PDB file of C-alpha atoms in Angstrom:
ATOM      1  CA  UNK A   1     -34.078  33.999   4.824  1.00 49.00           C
ATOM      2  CA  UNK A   2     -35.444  32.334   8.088  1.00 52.00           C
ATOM      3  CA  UNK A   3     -32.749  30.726  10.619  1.00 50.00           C
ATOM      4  CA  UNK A   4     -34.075  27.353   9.456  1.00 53.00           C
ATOM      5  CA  UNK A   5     -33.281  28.046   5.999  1.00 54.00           C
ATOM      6  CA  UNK A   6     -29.878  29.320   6.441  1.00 46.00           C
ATOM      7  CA  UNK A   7     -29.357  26.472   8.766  1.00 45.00           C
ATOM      8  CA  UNK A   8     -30.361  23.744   5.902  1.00 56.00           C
ATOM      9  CA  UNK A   9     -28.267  25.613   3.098  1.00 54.00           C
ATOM     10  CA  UNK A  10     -25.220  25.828   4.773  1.00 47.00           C
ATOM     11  CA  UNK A  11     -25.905  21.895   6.146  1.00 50.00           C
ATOM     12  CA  UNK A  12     -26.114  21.455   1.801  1.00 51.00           C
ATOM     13  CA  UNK A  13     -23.233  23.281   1.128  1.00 48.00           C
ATOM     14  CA  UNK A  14     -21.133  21.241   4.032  1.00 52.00           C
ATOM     15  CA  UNK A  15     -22.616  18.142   2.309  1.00 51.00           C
ATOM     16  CA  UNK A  16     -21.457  18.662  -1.243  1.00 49.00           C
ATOM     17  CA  UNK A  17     -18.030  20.035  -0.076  1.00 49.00           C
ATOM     18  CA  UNK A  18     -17.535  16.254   1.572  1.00 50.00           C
ATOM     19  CA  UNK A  19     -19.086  14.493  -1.634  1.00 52.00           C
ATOM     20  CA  UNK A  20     -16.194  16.378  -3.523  1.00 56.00           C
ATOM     21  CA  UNK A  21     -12.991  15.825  -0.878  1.00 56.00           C
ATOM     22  CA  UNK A  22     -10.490  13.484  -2.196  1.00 64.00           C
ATOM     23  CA  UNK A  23     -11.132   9.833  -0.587  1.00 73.00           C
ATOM     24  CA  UNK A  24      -7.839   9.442   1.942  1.00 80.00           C
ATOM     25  CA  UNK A  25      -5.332   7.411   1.134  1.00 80.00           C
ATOM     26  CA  UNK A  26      -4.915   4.021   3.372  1.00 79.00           C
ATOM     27  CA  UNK A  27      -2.929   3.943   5.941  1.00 84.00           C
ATOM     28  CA  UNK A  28      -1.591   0.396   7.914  1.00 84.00           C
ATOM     29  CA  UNK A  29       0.866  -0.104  10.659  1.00 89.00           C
ATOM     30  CA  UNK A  30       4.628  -0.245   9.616  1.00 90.00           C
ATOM     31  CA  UNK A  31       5.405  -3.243  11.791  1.00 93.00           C
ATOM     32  CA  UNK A  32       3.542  -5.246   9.038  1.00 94.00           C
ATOM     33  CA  UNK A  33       6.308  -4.063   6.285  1.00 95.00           C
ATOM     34  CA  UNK A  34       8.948  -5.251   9.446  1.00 95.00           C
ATOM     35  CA  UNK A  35       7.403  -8.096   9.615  1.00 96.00           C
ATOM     36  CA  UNK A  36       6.938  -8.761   6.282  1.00 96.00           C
ATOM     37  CA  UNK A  37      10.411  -7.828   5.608  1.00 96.00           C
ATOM     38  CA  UNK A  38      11.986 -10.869   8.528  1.00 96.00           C
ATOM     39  CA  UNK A  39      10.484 -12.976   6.453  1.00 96.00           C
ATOM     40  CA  UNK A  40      11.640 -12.517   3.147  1.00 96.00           C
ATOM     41  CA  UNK A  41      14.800 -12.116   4.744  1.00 96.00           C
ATOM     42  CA  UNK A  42      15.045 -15.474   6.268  1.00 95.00           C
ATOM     43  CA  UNK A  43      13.949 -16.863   3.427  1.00 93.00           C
ATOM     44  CA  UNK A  44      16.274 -15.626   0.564  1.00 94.00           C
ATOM     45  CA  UNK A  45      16.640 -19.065  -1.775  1.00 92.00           C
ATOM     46  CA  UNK A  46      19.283 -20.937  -3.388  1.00 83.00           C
ATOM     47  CA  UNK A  47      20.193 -19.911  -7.054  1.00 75.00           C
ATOM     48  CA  UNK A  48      18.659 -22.769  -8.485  1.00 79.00           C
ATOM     49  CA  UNK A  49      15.982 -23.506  -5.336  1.00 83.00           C
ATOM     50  CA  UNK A  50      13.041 -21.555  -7.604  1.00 91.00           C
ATOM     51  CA  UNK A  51      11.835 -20.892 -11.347  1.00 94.00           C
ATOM     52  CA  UNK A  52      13.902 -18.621 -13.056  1.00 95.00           C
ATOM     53  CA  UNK A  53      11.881 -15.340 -13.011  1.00 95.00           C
ATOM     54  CA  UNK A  54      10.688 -14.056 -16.002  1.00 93.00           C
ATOM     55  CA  UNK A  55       9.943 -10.231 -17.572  1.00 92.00           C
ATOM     56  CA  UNK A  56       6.360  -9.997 -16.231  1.00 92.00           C
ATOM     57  CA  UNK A  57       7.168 -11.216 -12.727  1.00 95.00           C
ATOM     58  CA  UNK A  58       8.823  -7.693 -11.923  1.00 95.00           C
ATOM     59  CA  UNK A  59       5.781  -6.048 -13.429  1.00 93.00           C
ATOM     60  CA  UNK A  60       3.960  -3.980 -10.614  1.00 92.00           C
ATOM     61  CA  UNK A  61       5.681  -4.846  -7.662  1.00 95.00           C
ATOM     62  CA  UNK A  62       8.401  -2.439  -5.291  1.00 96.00           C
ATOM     63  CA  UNK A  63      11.493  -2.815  -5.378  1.00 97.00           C
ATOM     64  CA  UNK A  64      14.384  -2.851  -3.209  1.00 97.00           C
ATOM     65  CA  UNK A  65      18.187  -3.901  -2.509  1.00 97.00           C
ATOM     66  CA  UNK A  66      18.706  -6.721  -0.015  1.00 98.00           C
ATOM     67  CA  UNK A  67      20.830  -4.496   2.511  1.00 97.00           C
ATOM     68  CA  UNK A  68      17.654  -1.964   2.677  1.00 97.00           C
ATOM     69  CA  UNK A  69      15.475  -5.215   2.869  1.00 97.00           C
ATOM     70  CA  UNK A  70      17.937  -6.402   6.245  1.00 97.00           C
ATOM     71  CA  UNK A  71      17.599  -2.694   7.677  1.00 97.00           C
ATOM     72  CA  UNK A  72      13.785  -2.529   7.231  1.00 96.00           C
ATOM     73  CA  UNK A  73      13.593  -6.168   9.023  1.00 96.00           C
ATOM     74  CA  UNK A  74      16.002  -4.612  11.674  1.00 95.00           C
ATOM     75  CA  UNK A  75      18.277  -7.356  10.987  1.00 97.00           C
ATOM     76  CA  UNK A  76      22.393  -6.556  11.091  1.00 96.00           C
ATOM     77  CA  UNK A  77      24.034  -5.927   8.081  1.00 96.00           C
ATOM     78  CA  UNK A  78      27.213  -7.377   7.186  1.00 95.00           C
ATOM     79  CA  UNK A  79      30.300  -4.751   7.008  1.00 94.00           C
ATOM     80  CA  UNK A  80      31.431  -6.036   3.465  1.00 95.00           C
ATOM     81  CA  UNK A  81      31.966  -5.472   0.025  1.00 95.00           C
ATOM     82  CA  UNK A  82      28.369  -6.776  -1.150  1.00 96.00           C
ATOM     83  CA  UNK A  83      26.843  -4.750   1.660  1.00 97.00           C
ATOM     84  CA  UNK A  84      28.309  -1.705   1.262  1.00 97.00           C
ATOM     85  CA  UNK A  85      25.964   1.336   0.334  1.00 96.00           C
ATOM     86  CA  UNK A  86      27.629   2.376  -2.751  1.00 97.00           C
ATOM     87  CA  UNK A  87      27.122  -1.280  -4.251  1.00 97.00           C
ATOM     88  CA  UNK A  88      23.054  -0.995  -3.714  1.00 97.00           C
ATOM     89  CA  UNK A  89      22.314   2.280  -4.673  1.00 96.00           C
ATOM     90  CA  UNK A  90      18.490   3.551  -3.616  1.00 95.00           C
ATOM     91  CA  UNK A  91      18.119   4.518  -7.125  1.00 95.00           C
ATOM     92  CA  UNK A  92      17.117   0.325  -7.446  1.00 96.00           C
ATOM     93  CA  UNK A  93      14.381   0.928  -4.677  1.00 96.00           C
ATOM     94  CA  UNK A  94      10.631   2.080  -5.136  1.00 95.00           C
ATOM     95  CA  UNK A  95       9.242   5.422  -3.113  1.00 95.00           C
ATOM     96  CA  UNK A  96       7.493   3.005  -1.226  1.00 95.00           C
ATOM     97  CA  UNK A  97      10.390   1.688   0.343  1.00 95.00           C
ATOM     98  CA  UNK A  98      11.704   5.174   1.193  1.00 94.00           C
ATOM     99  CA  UNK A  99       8.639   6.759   2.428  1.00 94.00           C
ATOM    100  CA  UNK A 100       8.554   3.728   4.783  1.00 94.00           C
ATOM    101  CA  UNK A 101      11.732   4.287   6.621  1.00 89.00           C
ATOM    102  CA  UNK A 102      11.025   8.251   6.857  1.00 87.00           C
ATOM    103  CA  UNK A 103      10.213  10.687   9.398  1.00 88.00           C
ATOM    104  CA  UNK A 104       6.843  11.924   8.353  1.00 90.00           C
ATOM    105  CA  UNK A 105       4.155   9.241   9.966  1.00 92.00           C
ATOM    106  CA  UNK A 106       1.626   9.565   7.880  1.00 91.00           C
ATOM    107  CA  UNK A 107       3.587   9.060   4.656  1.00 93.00           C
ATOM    108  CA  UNK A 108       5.490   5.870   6.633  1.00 93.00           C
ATOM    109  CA  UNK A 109       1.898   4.647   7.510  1.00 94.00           C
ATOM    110  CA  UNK A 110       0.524   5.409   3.829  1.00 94.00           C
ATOM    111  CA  UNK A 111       3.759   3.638   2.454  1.00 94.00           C
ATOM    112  CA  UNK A 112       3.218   0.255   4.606  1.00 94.00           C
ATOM    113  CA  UNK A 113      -0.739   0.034   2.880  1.00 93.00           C
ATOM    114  CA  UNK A 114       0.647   0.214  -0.275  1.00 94.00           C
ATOM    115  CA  UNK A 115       3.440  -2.360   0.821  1.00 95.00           C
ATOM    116  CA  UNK A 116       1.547  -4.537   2.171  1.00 95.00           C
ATOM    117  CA  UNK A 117      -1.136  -4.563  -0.533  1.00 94.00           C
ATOM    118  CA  UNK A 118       1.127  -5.725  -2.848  1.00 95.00           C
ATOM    119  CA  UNK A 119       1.268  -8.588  -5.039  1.00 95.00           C
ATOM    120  CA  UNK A 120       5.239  -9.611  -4.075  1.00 95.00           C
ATOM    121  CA  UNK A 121       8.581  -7.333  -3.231  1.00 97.00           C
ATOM    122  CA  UNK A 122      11.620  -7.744  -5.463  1.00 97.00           C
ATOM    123  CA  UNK A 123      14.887  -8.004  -4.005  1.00 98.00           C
ATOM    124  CA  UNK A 124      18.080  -6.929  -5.660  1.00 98.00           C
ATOM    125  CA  UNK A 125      20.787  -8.779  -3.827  1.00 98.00           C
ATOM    126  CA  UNK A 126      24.521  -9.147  -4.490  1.00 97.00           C
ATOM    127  CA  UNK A 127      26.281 -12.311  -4.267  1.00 96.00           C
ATOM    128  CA  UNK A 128      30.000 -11.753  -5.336  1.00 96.00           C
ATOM    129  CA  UNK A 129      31.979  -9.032  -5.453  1.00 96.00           C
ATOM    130  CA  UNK A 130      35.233  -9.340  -7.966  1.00 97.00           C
ATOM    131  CA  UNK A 131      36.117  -5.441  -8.021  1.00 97.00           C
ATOM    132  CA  UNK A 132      39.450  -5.101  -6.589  1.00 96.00           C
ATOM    133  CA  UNK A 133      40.287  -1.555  -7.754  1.00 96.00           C
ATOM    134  CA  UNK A 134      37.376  -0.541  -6.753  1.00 97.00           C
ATOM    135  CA  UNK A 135      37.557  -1.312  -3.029  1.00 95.00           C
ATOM    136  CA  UNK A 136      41.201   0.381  -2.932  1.00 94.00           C
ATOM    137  CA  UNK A 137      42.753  -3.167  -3.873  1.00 94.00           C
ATOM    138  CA  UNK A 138      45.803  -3.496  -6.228  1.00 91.00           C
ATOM    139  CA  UNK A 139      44.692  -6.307  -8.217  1.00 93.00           C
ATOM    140  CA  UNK A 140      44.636  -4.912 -12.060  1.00 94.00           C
ATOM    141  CA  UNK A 141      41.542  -6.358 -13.508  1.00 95.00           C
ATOM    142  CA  UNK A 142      38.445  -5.281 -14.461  1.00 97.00           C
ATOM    143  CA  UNK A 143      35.790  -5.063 -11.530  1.00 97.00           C
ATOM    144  CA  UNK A 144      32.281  -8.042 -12.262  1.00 98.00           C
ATOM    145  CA  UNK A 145      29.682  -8.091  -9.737  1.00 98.00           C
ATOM    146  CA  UNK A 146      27.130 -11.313  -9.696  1.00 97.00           C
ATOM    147  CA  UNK A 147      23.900 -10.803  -8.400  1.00 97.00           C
ATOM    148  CA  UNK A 148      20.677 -12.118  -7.888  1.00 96.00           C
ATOM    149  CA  UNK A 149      16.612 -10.405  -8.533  1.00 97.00           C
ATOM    150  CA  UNK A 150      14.412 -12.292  -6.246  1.00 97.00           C
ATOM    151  CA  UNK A 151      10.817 -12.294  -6.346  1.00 97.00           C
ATOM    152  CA  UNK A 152       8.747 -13.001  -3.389  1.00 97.00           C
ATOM    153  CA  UNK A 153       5.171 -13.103  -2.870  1.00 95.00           C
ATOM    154  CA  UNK A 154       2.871 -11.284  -0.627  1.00 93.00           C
ATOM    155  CA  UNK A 155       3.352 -13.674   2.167  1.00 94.00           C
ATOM    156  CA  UNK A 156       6.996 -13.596   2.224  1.00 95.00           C
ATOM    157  CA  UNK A 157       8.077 -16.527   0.213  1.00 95.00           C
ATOM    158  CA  UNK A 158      10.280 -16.927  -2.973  1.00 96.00           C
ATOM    159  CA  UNK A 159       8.700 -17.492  -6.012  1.00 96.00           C
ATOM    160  CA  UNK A 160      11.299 -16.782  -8.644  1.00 96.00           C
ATOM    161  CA  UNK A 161      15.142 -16.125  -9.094  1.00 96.00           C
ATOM    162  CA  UNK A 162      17.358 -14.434 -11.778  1.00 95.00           C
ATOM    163  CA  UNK A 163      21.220 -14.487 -11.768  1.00 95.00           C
ATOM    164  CA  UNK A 164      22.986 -11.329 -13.893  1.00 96.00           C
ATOM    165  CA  UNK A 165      26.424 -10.172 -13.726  1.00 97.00           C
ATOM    166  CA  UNK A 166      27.625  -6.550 -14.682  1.00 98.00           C
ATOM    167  CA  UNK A 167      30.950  -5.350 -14.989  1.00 98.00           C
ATOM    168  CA  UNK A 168      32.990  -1.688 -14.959  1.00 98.00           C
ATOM    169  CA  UNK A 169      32.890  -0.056 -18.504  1.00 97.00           C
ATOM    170  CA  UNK A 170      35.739  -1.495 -20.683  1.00 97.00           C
ATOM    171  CA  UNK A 171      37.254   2.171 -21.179  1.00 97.00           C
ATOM    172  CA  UNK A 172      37.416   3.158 -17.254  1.00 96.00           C
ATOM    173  CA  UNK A 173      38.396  -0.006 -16.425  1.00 97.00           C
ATOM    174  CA  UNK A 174      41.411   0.155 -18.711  1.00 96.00           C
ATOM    175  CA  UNK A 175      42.008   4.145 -17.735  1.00 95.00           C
ATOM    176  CA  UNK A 176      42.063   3.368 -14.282  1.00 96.00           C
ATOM    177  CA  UNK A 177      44.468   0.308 -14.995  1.00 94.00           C
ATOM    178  CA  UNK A 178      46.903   2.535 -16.930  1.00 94.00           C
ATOM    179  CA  UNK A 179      47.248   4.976 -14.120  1.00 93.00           C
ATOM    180  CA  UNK A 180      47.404   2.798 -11.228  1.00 90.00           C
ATOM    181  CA  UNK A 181      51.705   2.511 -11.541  1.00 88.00           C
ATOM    182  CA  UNK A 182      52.019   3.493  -7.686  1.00 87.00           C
ATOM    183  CA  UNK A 183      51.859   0.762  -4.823  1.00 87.00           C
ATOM    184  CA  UNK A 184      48.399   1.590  -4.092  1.00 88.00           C
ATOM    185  CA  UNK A 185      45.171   2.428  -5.752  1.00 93.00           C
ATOM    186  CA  UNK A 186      44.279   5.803  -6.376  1.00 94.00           C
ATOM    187  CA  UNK A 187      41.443   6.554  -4.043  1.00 95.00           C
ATOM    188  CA  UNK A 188      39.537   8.937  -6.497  1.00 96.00           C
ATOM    189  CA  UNK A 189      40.172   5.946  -9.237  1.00 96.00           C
ATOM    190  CA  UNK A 190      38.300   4.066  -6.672  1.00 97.00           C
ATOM    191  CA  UNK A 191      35.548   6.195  -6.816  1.00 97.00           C
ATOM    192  CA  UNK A 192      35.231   6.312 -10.299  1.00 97.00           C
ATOM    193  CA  UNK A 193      35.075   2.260 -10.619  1.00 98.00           C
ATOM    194  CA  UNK A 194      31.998   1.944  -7.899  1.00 97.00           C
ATOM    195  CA  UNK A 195      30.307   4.704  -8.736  1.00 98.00           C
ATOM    196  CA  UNK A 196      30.508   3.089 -12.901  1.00 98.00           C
ATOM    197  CA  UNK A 197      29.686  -0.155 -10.798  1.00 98.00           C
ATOM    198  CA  UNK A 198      26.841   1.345  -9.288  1.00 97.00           C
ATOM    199  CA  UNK A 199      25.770   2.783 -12.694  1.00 97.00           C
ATOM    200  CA  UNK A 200      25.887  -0.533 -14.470  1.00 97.00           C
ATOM    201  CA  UNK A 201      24.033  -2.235 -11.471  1.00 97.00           C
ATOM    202  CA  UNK A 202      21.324   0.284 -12.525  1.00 96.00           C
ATOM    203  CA  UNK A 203      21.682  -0.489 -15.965  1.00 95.00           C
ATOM    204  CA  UNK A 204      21.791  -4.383 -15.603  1.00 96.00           C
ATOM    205  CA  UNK A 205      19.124  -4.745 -12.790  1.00 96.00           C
ATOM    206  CA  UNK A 206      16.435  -7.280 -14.125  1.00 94.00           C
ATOM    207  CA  UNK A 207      13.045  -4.970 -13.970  1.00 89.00           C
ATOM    208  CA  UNK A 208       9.587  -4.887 -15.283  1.00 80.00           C
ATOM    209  CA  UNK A 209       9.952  -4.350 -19.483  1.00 77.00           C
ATOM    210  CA  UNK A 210       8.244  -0.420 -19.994  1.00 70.00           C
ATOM    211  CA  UNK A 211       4.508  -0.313 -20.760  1.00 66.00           C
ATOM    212  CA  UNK A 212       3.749  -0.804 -24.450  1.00 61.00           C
ATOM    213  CA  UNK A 213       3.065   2.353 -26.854  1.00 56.00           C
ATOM    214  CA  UNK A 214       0.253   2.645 -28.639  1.00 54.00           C
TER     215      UNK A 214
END
């Protein structure tokens, strides 16, 4: 085979090697998703000040809790009950959000396309916090969170709103009631009533109904 030849089959071979490598994935700047994230923040709405959100507005949009939402903006977060890690578990959040706030560069930049190219964020944020026990307060009663899903759109703005409340399961609630007869509350009862809280939050979450089977 002549040098000109080997030349043009290896040029052929080079060619259909790049007709068969995987397109890459877009990338974009995460200062849009802080950006992005400001103003959602500073715009979170009154319970009645939008449309009450139905199933299909939480269809195909990522998800995340409203302290994440407040650390992505680089905003402060409150040191409360409501704001508290254990009462917005990541569990609520799309791999989106976490890829975002990683170490790896290219999956943060990856993470703000997809982010960004998004129809509208949901936000999963909690309003009031009646769970005595579970904070490490003597107040026997069973522990109800209210809460809101919030639906913005791609520019930042609200464009629907859903109220739930969740409370501890009826049978911890009561166990942890029967054994709190010191002066204080049990710290591992504690534990047990946010991390049910946490559960139910998960259960109770307003969310996109599953896909239809055929």
């Amino acid at each position: 085979m002549s040098a000109r030849s080997l030349l043009r089959s290896v040029a052929l071979v080079a060619a259909v090697a790049a007709c068969k490598s995987p397109p890459k994935a877009p990338e974009a700047d995460p200062a849009g998703v802080k950006a992005l994230a400001a103003q959602m923040a500073n715009n979170i709405p009154a319970p009645q000040a939008a449309r009450l959100c139905q199933p299909a507005d939480y269809a195909n949009i990522p998800t995340l809790t409203y302290v994440t939402l407040l650390r992505l903006a680089d905003l402060p977060v409150k040191e409360d009950p409501q704001h508290a890690d254990w009462i917005n578990p990541p569990q609520l959040e799309s791999p989106a959000i976490h890829d975002v706030t990683g170490t790896d560069e290219t999956a943060r930049r990856r993470a703000a396309a997809q982010l960004l190219a998004a129809p509208g964020w949901l936000v999963y944020k909690v309003d009031m916090m009646n769970a005595p026990m579970a904070i490490g307060v003597k107040e026997l009663k069973i522990g109800t969170i209210g809460a809101r899903a919030i639906r913005f759109d791609k520019r930042g703005l609200p464009v629907c709103v859903e109220v739930f409340y969740f409370q501890n399961d009826q049978q911890k609630s009561d166990y942890a009631i029967s054994k709190s007869d010191r002066a204080y509350i049990d710290p591992e009862l504690a534990k047990m009533l946010r991390e049910d809280l946490a559960a139910q939050y998960l259960t109770h979450a307003p969310k996109a109904p599953p896909p239809a089977t055929k």
